[in-house]
Amino acid sequence: MNVEMTIQRMYDKFPKLFKNRADCYNRLFCEPGNGYEWDHGELVPIVVLKHSYTPEEIERVESKCTARFVNGKAFQHKLMSIRDEKITTAMERIREDPAYAYKVNWKAIDDAPDDVYHLRERKRRWYFYNDISNEVDFCVDRVKLFNPPADIKPDWAAAIEECKQMIREDGYILPE
């Protein structure tokens, strides 16, 4: 799966975790043991490597992802906090079944976090963030950012460069 489809899948499947490209790149390229492996020049979820999907299944997922692209880029369509998502989900269920209103635990929804992690500035959301140094040296030998395969596809190589640029913009010093 190409980079844009992978990012779109992350947005769709885990909207609370991945709010923008930097969050996706952080997971894909900067976190060791992130559940992705290189396969034929592309990062794919390990679970995909262990399951053989039919061409029809792959096409269905790809067409679903592609439908959400904006100007050829993956688009995050759910920019809500955890609490807002719970409220939205509850209201959708109530519209479908008004009796559901009596089953909603509004106290639990009110107590849901307001997704503080994503309110941090981007610099503080990178996996290797620390308050002491701007040098990136943590797990360099184990993260995909610094260890791409020789057969890497062009879109994945470009994504790595885009990720490195974001990291530099945030003031980090990357190893050579």
JSON list of C-alpha atoms in Angstrom, two decimals:
[
{"chain": "A", "resi": 1, "resn": "MET", "atom": "CA", "xyz": [0.00, 0.00, 0.00]},
{"chain": "A", "resi": 2, "resn": "ASN", "atom": "CA", "xyz": [1.40, 3.42, -0.85]},
{"chain": "A", "resi": 3, "resn": "VAL", "atom": "CA", "xyz": [2.13, 6.15, 1.70]},
{"chain": "A", "resi": 4, "resn": "GLU", "atom": "CA", "xyz": [-1.08, 8.14, 1.20]},
{"chain": "A", "resi": 5, "resn": "MET", "atom": "CA", "xyz": [-3.28, 5.07, 1.56]},
{"chain": "A", "resi": 6, "resn": "THR", "atom": "CA", "xyz": [-1.39, 3.99, 4.66]},
{"chain": "A", "resi": 7, "resn": "ILE", "atom": "CA", "xyz": [-1.84, 7.42, 6.24]},
{"chain": "A", "resi": 8, "resn": "GLN", "atom": "CA", "xyz": [-5.52, 7.53, 5.28]},
{"chain": "A", "resi": 9, "resn": "ARG", "atom": "CA", "xyz": [-6.02, 4.11, 6.84]},
{"chain": "A", "resi": 10, "resn": "MET", "atom": "CA", "xyz": [-4.38, 5.37, 10.05]},
{"chain": "A", "resi": 11, "resn": "TYR", "atom": "CA", "xyz": [-6.66, 8.43, 10.09]},
{"chain": "A", "resi": 12, "resn": "ASP", "atom": "CA", "xyz": [-9.76, 6.33, 9.51]},
{"chain": "A", "resi": 13, "resn": "LYS", "atom": "CA", "xyz": [-8.97, 3.49, 11.88]},
{"chain": "A", "resi": 14, "resn": "PHE", "atom": "CA", "xyz": [-7.48, 5.51, 14.75]},
{"chain": "A", "resi": 15, "resn": "PRO", "atom": "CA", "xyz": [-8.77, 9.10, 14.53]},
{"chain": "A", "resi": 16, "resn": "LYS", "atom": "CA", "xyz": [-7.96, 9.78, 18.19]},
{"chain": "A", "resi": 17, "resn": "LEU", "atom": "CA", "xyz": [-4.30, 8.85, 17.74]},
{"chain": "A", "resi": 18, "resn": "PHE", "atom": "CA", "xyz": [-3.44, 10.37, 14.38]},
{"chain": "A", "resi": 19, "resn": "LYS", "atom": "CA", "xyz": [-4.49, 13.99, 13.92]},
{"chain": "A", "resi": 20, "resn": "ASN", "atom": "CA", "xyz": [-2.03, 14.95, 11.16]},
{"chain": "A", "resi": 21, "resn": "ARG", "atom": "CA", "xyz": [0.79, 13.67, 8.95]},
{"chain": "A", "resi": 22, "resn": "ALA", "atom": "CA", "xyz": [3.40, 14.29, 11.64]},
{"chain": "A", "resi": 23, "resn": "ASP", "atom": "CA", "xyz": [1.54, 11.97, 14.03]},
{"chain": "A", "resi": 24, "resn": "CYS", "atom": "CA", "xyz": [1.42, 9.27, 11.34]},
{"chain": "A", "resi": 25, "resn": "TYR", "atom": "CA", "xyz": [5.09, 9.72, 10.45]},
{"chain": "A", "resi": 26, "resn": "ASN", "atom": "CA", "xyz": [5.99, 9.61, 14.13]},
{"chain": "A", "resi": 27, "resn": "ARG", "atom": "CA", "xyz": [4.34, 6.20, 14.40]},
{"chain": "A", "resi": 28, "resn": "LEU", "atom": "CA", "xyz": [5.60, 4.84, 11.07]},
{"chain": "A", "resi": 29, "resn": "PHE", "atom": "CA", "xyz": [9.19, 6.05, 11.12]},
{"chain": "A", "resi": 30, "resn": "CYS", "atom": "CA", "xyz": [10.18, 7.06, 14.67]},
{"chain": "A", "resi": 31, "resn": "GLU", "atom": "CA", "xyz": [8.75, 4.41, 17.01]},
{"chain": "A", "resi": 32, "resn": "PRO", "atom": "CA", "xyz": [10.63, 1.12, 17.35]},
{"chain": "A", "resi": 33, "resn": "GLY", "atom": "CA", "xyz": [8.37, -1.93, 17.49]},
{"chain": "A", "resi": 34, "resn": "ASN", "atom": "CA", "xyz": [5.48, -0.02, 15.93]},
{"chain": "A", "resi": 35, "resn": "GLY", "atom": "CA", "xyz": [3.79, -3.02, 14.27]},
{"chain": "A", "resi": 36, "resn": "TYR", "atom": "CA", "xyz": [5.05, -2.18, 10.77]},
{"chain": "A", "resi": 37, "resn": "GLU", "atom": "CA", "xyz": [7.76, -3.88, 8.71]},
{"chain": "A", "resi": 38, "resn": "TRP", "atom": "CA", "xyz": [9.37, -3.15, 5.36]},
{"chain": "A", "resi": 39, "resn": "ASP", "atom": "CA", "xyz": [8.05, -5.42, 2.60]},
{"chain": "A", "resi": 40, "resn": "HIS", "atom": "CA", "xyz": [9.03, -4.90, -1.05]},
{"chain": "A", "resi": 41, "resn": "GLY", "atom": "CA", "xyz": [9.97, -1.27, -0.37]},
{"chain": "A", "resi": 42, "resn": "GLU", "atom": "CA", "xyz": [6.81, -0.32, 1.54]},
{"chain": "A", "resi": 43, "resn": "LEU", "atom": "CA", "xyz": [5.92, -0.24, 5.22]},
{"chain": "A", "resi": 44, "resn": "VAL", "atom": "CA", "xyz": [3.06, -2.62, 5.92]},
{"chain": "A", "resi": 45, "resn": "PRO", "atom": "CA", "xyz": [1.37, -3.69, 9.15]},
{"chain": "A", "resi": 46, "resn": "ILE", "atom": "CA", "xyz": [2.84, -6.96, 10.41]},
{"chain": "A", "resi": 47, "resn": "VAL", "atom": "CA", "xyz": [-0.67, -8.42, 10.55]},
{"chain": "A", "resi": 48, "resn": "VAL", "atom": "CA", "xyz": [-0.94, -7.91, 6.77]},
{"chain": "A", "resi": 49, "resn": "LEU", "atom": "CA", "xyz": [2.27, -9.85, 6.22]},
{"chain": "A", "resi": 50, "resn": "LYS", "atom": "CA", "xyz": [0.80, -12.77, 8.17]},
{"chain": "A", "resi": 51, "resn": "HIS", "atom": "CA", "xyz": [-2.54, -12.76, 6.30]},
{"chain": "A", "resi": 52, "resn": "SER", "atom": "CA", "xyz": [-2.96, -13.25, 2.58]},
{"chain": "A", "resi": 53, "resn": "TYR", "atom": "CA", "xyz": [-5.56, -10.82, 1.30]},
{"chain": "A", "resi": 54, "resn": "THR", "atom": "CA", "xyz": [-7.37, -11.36, -1.98]},
{"chain": "A", "resi": 55, "resn": "PRO", "atom": "CA", "xyz": [-6.94, -8.75, -4.71]},
{"chain": "A", "resi": 56, "resn": "GLU", "atom": "CA", "xyz": [-10.62, -7.84, -4.23]},
{"chain": "A", "resi": 57, "resn": "GLU", "atom": "CA", "xyz": [-10.10, -7.14, -0.50]},
{"chain": "A", "resi": 58, "resn": "ILE", "atom": "CA", "xyz": [-7.06, -4.98, -1.23]},
{"chain": "A", "resi": 59, "resn": "GLU", "atom": "CA", "xyz": [-8.90, -3.05, -3.97]},
{"chain": "A", "resi": 60, "resn": "ARG", "atom": "CA", "xyz": [-11.89, -2.45, -1.67]},
{"chain": "A", "resi": 61, "resn": "VAL", "atom": "CA", "xyz": [-9.67, -0.96, 1.06]},
{"chain": "A", "resi": 62, "resn": "GLU", "atom": "CA", "xyz": [-7.66, 1.11, -1.43]},
{"chain": "A", "resi": 63, "resn": "SER", "atom": "CA", "xyz": [-10.75, 2.56, -3.13]},
{"chain": "A", "resi": 64, "resn": "LYS", "atom": "CA", "xyz": [-12.26, 3.42, 0.27]},
{"chain": "A", "resi": 65, "resn": "CYS", "atom": "CA", "xyz": [-9.04, 5.25, 1.25]},
{"chain": "A", "resi": 66, "resn": "THR", "atom": "CA", "xyz": [-8.62, 6.99, -2.11]},
{"chain": "A", "resi": 67, "resn": "ALA", "atom": "CA", "xyz": [-12.13, 8.44, -1.88]},
{"chain": "A", "resi": 68, "resn": "ARG", "atom": "CA", "xyz": [-10.97, 10.55, 1.08]},
{"chain": "A", "resi": 69, "resn": "PHE", "atom": "CA", "xyz": [-7.90, 12.07, -0.60]},
{"chain": "A", "resi": 70, "resn": "VAL", "atom": "CA", "xyz": [-7.80, 15.85, -1.06]},
{"chain": "A", "resi": 71, "resn": "ASN", "atom": "CA", "xyz": [-5.47, 17.04, -3.82]},
{"chain": "A", "resi": 72, "resn": "GLY", "atom": "CA", "xyz": [-3.81, 13.62, -3.79]},
{"chain": "A", "resi": 73, "resn": "LYS", "atom": "CA", "xyz": [-3.06, 13.75, -0.05]},
{"chain": "A", "resi": 74, "resn": "ALA", "atom": "CA", "xyz": [-4.63, 11.78, 2.77]},
{"chain": "A", "resi": 75, "resn": "PHE", "atom": "CA", "xyz": [-7.13, 13.87, 4.71]},
{"chain": "A", "resi": 76, "resn": "GLN", "atom": "CA", "xyz": [-7.93, 13.63, 8.42]},
{"chain": "A", "resi": 77, "resn": "HIS", "atom": "CA", "xyz": [-11.66, 14.15, 8.63]},
{"chain": "A", "resi": 78, "resn": "LYS", "atom": "CA", "xyz": [-12.13, 13.61, 12.38]},
{"chain": "A", "resi": 79, "resn": "LEU", "atom": "CA", "xyz": [-10.43, 16.39, 14.27]},
{"chain": "A", "resi": 80, "resn": "MET", "atom": "CA", "xyz": [-12.33, 15.91, 17.53]},
{"chain": "A", "resi": 81, "resn": "SER", "atom": "CA", "xyz": [-11.22, 15.26, 21.06]},
{"chain": "A", "resi": 82, "resn": "ILE", "atom": "CA", "xyz": [-12.04, 11.93, 22.68]},
{"chain": "A", "resi": 83, "resn": "ARG", "atom": "CA", "xyz": [-14.90, 13.58, 24.59]},
{"chain": "A", "resi": 84, "resn": "ASP", "atom": "CA", "xyz": [-16.33, 15.18, 21.43]},
{"chain": "A", "resi": 85, "resn": "GLU", "atom": "CA", "xyz": [-16.18, 11.85, 19.58]},
{"chain": "A", "resi": 86, "resn": "LYS", "atom": "CA", "xyz": [-18.08, 10.15, 22.42]},
{"chain": "A", "resi": 87, "resn": "ILE", "atom": "CA", "xyz": [-20.73, 12.89, 22.37]},
{"chain": "A", "resi": 88, "resn": "THR", "atom": "CA", "xyz": [-21.05, 12.67, 18.58]},
{"chain": "A", "resi": 89, "resn": "THR", "atom": "CA", "xyz": [-21.36, 8.88, 18.68]},
{"chain": "A", "resi": 90, "resn": "ALA", "atom": "CA", "xyz": [-23.98, 9.04, 21.43]},
{"chain": "A", "resi": 91, "resn": "MET", "atom": "CA", "xyz": [-26.00, 11.65, 19.55]},
{"chain": "A", "resi": 92, "resn": "GLU", "atom": "CA", "xyz": [-25.89, 9.58, 16.35]},
{"chain": "A", "resi": 93, "resn": "ARG", "atom": "CA", "xyz": [-27.18, 6.54, 18.27]},
{"chain": "A", "resi": 94, "resn": "ILE", "atom": "CA", "xyz": [-29.93, 8.64, 19.89]},
{"chain": "A", "resi": 95, "resn": "ARG", "atom": "CA", "xyz": [-31.03, 9.91, 16.46]},
{"chain": "A", "resi": 96, "resn": "GLU", "atom": "CA", "xyz": [-31.30, 6.27, 15.31]},
{"chain": "A", "resi": 97, "resn": "ASP", "atom": "CA", "xyz": [-33.01, 5.10, 18.51]},
{"chain": "A", "resi": 98, "resn": "PRO", "atom": "CA", "xyz": [-34.38, 7.80, 20.87]},
{"chain": "A", "resi": 99, "resn": "ALA", "atom": "CA", "xyz": [-34.66, 5.22, 23.69]},
{"chain": "A", "resi": 100, "resn": "TYR", "atom": "CA", "xyz": [-30.86, 5.02, 23.68]},
{"chain": "A", "resi": 101, "resn": "ALA", "atom": "CA", "xyz": [-30.76, 8.43, 25.41]},
{"chain": "A", "resi": 102, "resn": "TYR", "atom": "CA", "xyz": [-31.63, 6.69, 28.68]},
{"chain": "A", "resi": 103, "resn": "LYS", "atom": "CA", "xyz": [-28.70, 4.28, 28.31]},
{"chain": "A", "resi": 104, "resn": "VAL", "atom": "CA", "xyz": [-25.99, 6.90, 27.72]},
{"chain": "A", "resi": 105, "resn": "ASN", "atom": "CA", "xyz": [-23.63, 7.42, 30.63]},
{"chain": "A", "resi": 106, "resn": "TRP", "atom": "CA", "xyz": [-23.28, 11.19, 30.30]},
{"chain": "A", "resi": 107, "resn": "LYS", "atom": "CA", "xyz": [-21.09, 11.34, 33.42]},
{"chain": "A", "resi": 108, "resn": "ALA", "atom": "CA", "xyz": [-18.55, 9.02, 31.78]},
{"chain": "A", "resi": 109, "resn": "ILE", "atom": "CA", "xyz": [-18.61, 11.14, 28.64]},
{"chain": "A", "resi": 110, "resn": "ASP", "atom": "CA", "xyz": [-18.06, 14.31, 30.68]},
{"chain": "A", "resi": 111, "resn": "ASP", "atom": "CA", "xyz": [-15.13, 12.61, 32.41]},
{"chain": "A", "resi": 112, "resn": "ALA", "atom": "CA", "xyz": [-13.50, 11.56, 29.11]},
{"chain": "A", "resi": 113, "resn": "PRO", "atom": "CA", "xyz": [-10.18, 13.29, 28.47]},
{"chain": "A", "resi": 114, "resn": "ASP", "atom": "CA", "xyz": [-10.07, 16.22, 26.12]},
{"chain": "A", "resi": 115, "resn": "ASP", "atom": "CA", "xyz": [-7.21, 14.56, 24.25]},
{"chain": "A", "resi": 116, "resn": "VAL", "atom": "CA", "xyz": [-4.47, 16.64, 25.89]},
{"chain": "A", "resi": 117, "resn": "TYR", "atom": "CA", "xyz": [-1.70, 14.84, 23.98]},
{"chain": "A", "resi": 118, "resn": "HIS", "atom": "CA", "xyz": [-2.84, 16.42, 20.72]},
{"chain": "A", "resi": 119, "resn": "LEU", "atom": "CA", "xyz": [-3.00, 19.87, 22.25]},
{"chain": "A", "resi": 120, "resn": "ARG", "atom": "CA", "xyz": [0.77, 19.79, 22.73]},
{"chain": "A", "resi": 121, "resn": "GLU", "atom": "CA", "xyz": [2.88, 21.54, 20.16]},
{"chain": "A", "resi": 122, "resn": "ARG", "atom": "CA", "xyz": [4.13, 19.15, 17.47]},
{"chain": "A", "resi": 123, "resn": "LYS", "atom": "CA", "xyz": [7.71, 19.29, 18.75]},
{"chain": "A", "resi": 124, "resn": "ARG", "atom": "CA", "xyz": [6.64, 17.68, 22.03]},
{"chain": "A", "resi": 125, "resn": "ARG", "atom": "CA", "xyz": [4.72, 14.84, 20.33]},
{"chain": "A", "resi": 126, "resn": "TRP", "atom": "CA", "xyz": [7.68, 13.17, 18.58]},
{"chain": "A", "resi": 127, "resn": "TYR", "atom": "CA", "xyz": [8.55, 9.74, 20.02]},
{"chain": "A", "resi": 128, "resn": "PHE", "atom": "CA", "xyz": [12.08, 10.82, 20.98]},
{"chain": "A", "resi": 129, "resn": "TYR", "atom": "CA", "xyz": [11.05, 14.10, 22.67]},
{"chain": "A", "resi": 130, "resn": "ASN", "atom": "CA", "xyz": [12.84, 15.05, 25.86]},
{"chain": "A", "resi": 131, "resn": "ASP", "atom": "CA", "xyz": [13.30, 18.32, 27.70]},
{"chain": "A", "resi": 132, "resn": "ILE", "atom": "CA", "xyz": [17.08, 18.03, 27.86]},
{"chain": "A", "resi": 133, "resn": "SER", "atom": "CA", "xyz": [18.41, 17.75, 24.32]},
{"chain": "A", "resi": 134, "resn": "ASN", "atom": "CA", "xyz": [17.43, 18.47, 20.72]},
{"chain": "A", "resi": 135, "resn": "GLU", "atom": "CA", "xyz": [19.65, 15.66, 19.43]},
{"chain": "A", "resi": 136, "resn": "VAL", "atom": "CA", "xyz": [17.91, 12.62, 18.01]},
{"chain": "A", "resi": 137, "resn": "ASP", "atom": "CA", "xyz": [19.96, 9.64, 19.12]},
{"chain": "A", "resi": 138, "resn": "PHE", "atom": "CA", "xyz": [17.39, 7.43, 20.83]},
{"chain": "A", "resi": 139, "resn": "CYS", "atom": "CA", "xyz": [16.83, 4.08, 19.06]},
{"chain": "A", "resi": 140, "resn": "VAL", "atom": "CA", "xyz": [18.43, 5.36, 15.84]},
{"chain": "A", "resi": 141, "resn": "ASP", "atom": "CA", "xyz": [19.57, 1.86, 14.93]},
{"chain": "A", "resi": 142, "resn": "ARG", "atom": "CA", "xyz": [16.04, 0.45, 15.31]},
{"chain": "A", "resi": 143, "resn": "VAL", "atom": "CA", "xyz": [13.67, 2.99, 13.76]},
{"chain": "A", "resi": 144, "resn": "LYS", "atom": "CA", "xyz": [12.54, 2.98, 10.13]},
{"chain": "A", "resi": 145, "resn": "LEU", "atom": "CA", "xyz": [13.46, 6.65, 9.64]},
{"chain": "A", "resi": 146, "resn": "PHE", "atom": "CA", "xyz": [17.17, 5.84, 9.57]},
{"chain": "A", "resi": 147, "resn": "ASN", "atom": "CA", "xyz": [16.99, 2.26, 8.25]},
{"chain": "A", "resi": 148, "resn": "PRO", "atom": "CA", "xyz": [15.07, 2.16, 4.97]},
{"chain": "A", "resi": 149, "resn": "PRO", "atom": "CA", "xyz": [15.54, -0.88, 2.73]},
{"chain": "A", "resi": 150, "resn": "ALA", "atom": "CA", "xyz": [17.57, -0.73, -0.48]},
{"chain": "A", "resi": 151, "resn": "ASP", "atom": "CA", "xyz": [14.42, -1.37, -2.53]},
{"chain": "A", "resi": 152, "resn": "ILE", "atom": "CA", "xyz": [12.38, 1.46, -0.96]},
{"chain": "A", "resi": 153, "resn": "LYS", "atom": "CA", "xyz": [9.60, 2.80, -3.20]},
{"chain": "A", "resi": 154, "resn": "PRO", "atom": "CA", "xyz": [9.89, 6.47, -4.24]},
{"chain": "A", "resi": 155, "resn": "ASP", "atom": "CA", "xyz": [6.79, 7.61, -2.31]},
{"chain": "A", "resi": 156, "resn": "TRP", "atom": "CA", "xyz": [8.13, 6.05, 0.89]},
{"chain": "A", "resi": 157, "resn": "ALA", "atom": "CA", "xyz": [11.56, 7.64, 0.37]},
{"chain": "A", "resi": 158, "resn": "ALA", "atom": "CA", "xyz": [9.83, 11.02, -0.11]},
{"chain": "A", "resi": 159, "resn": "ALA", "atom": "CA", "xyz": [7.79, 10.46, 3.06]},
{"chain": "A", "resi": 160, "resn": "ILE", "atom": "CA", "xyz": [10.96, 9.78, 5.04]},
{"chain": "A", "resi": 161, "resn": "GLU", "atom": "CA", "xyz": [12.47, 13.03, 3.72]},
{"chain": "A", "resi": 162, "resn": "GLU", "atom": "CA", "xyz": [9.24, 14.91, 4.58]},
{"chain": "A", "resi": 163, "resn": "CYS", "atom": "CA", "xyz": [9.37, 13.46, 8.10]},
{"chain": "A", "resi": 164, "resn": "LYS", "atom": "CA", "xyz": [13.02, 14.45, 8.52]},
{"chain": "A", "resi": 165, "resn": "GLN", "atom": "CA", "xyz": [12.18, 17.97, 7.35]},
{"chain": "A", "resi": 166, "resn": "MET", "atom": "CA", "xyz": [9.37, 18.24, 9.92]},
{"chain": "A", "resi": 167, "resn": "ILE", "atom": "CA", "xyz": [11.75, 17.05, 12.63]},
{"chain": "A", "resi": 168, "resn": "ARG", "atom": "CA", "xyz": [14.36, 19.64, 11.59]},
{"chain": "A", "resi": 169, "resn": "GLU", "atom": "CA", "xyz": [11.67, 22.37, 11.52]},
{"chain": "A", "resi": 170, "resn": "ASP", "atom": "CA", "xyz": [10.88, 21.46, 15.12]},
{"chain": "A", "resi": 171, "resn": "GLY", "atom": "CA", "xyz": [14.50, 22.18, 16.05]},
{"chain": "A", "resi": 172, "resn": "TYR", "atom": "CA", "xyz": [15.89, 18.66, 16.33]},
{"chain": "A", "resi": 173, "resn": "ILE", "atom": "CA", "xyz": [19.35, 17.68, 15.19]},
{"chain": "A", "resi": 174, "resn": "LEU", "atom": "CA", "xyz": [19.32, 14.48, 13.15]},
{"chain": "A", "resi": 175, "resn": "PRO", "atom": "CA", "xyz": [22.28, 12.10, 12.98]},
{"chain": "A", "resi": 176, "resn": "GLU", "atom": "CA", "xyz": [24.17, 11.97, 9.70]}
]
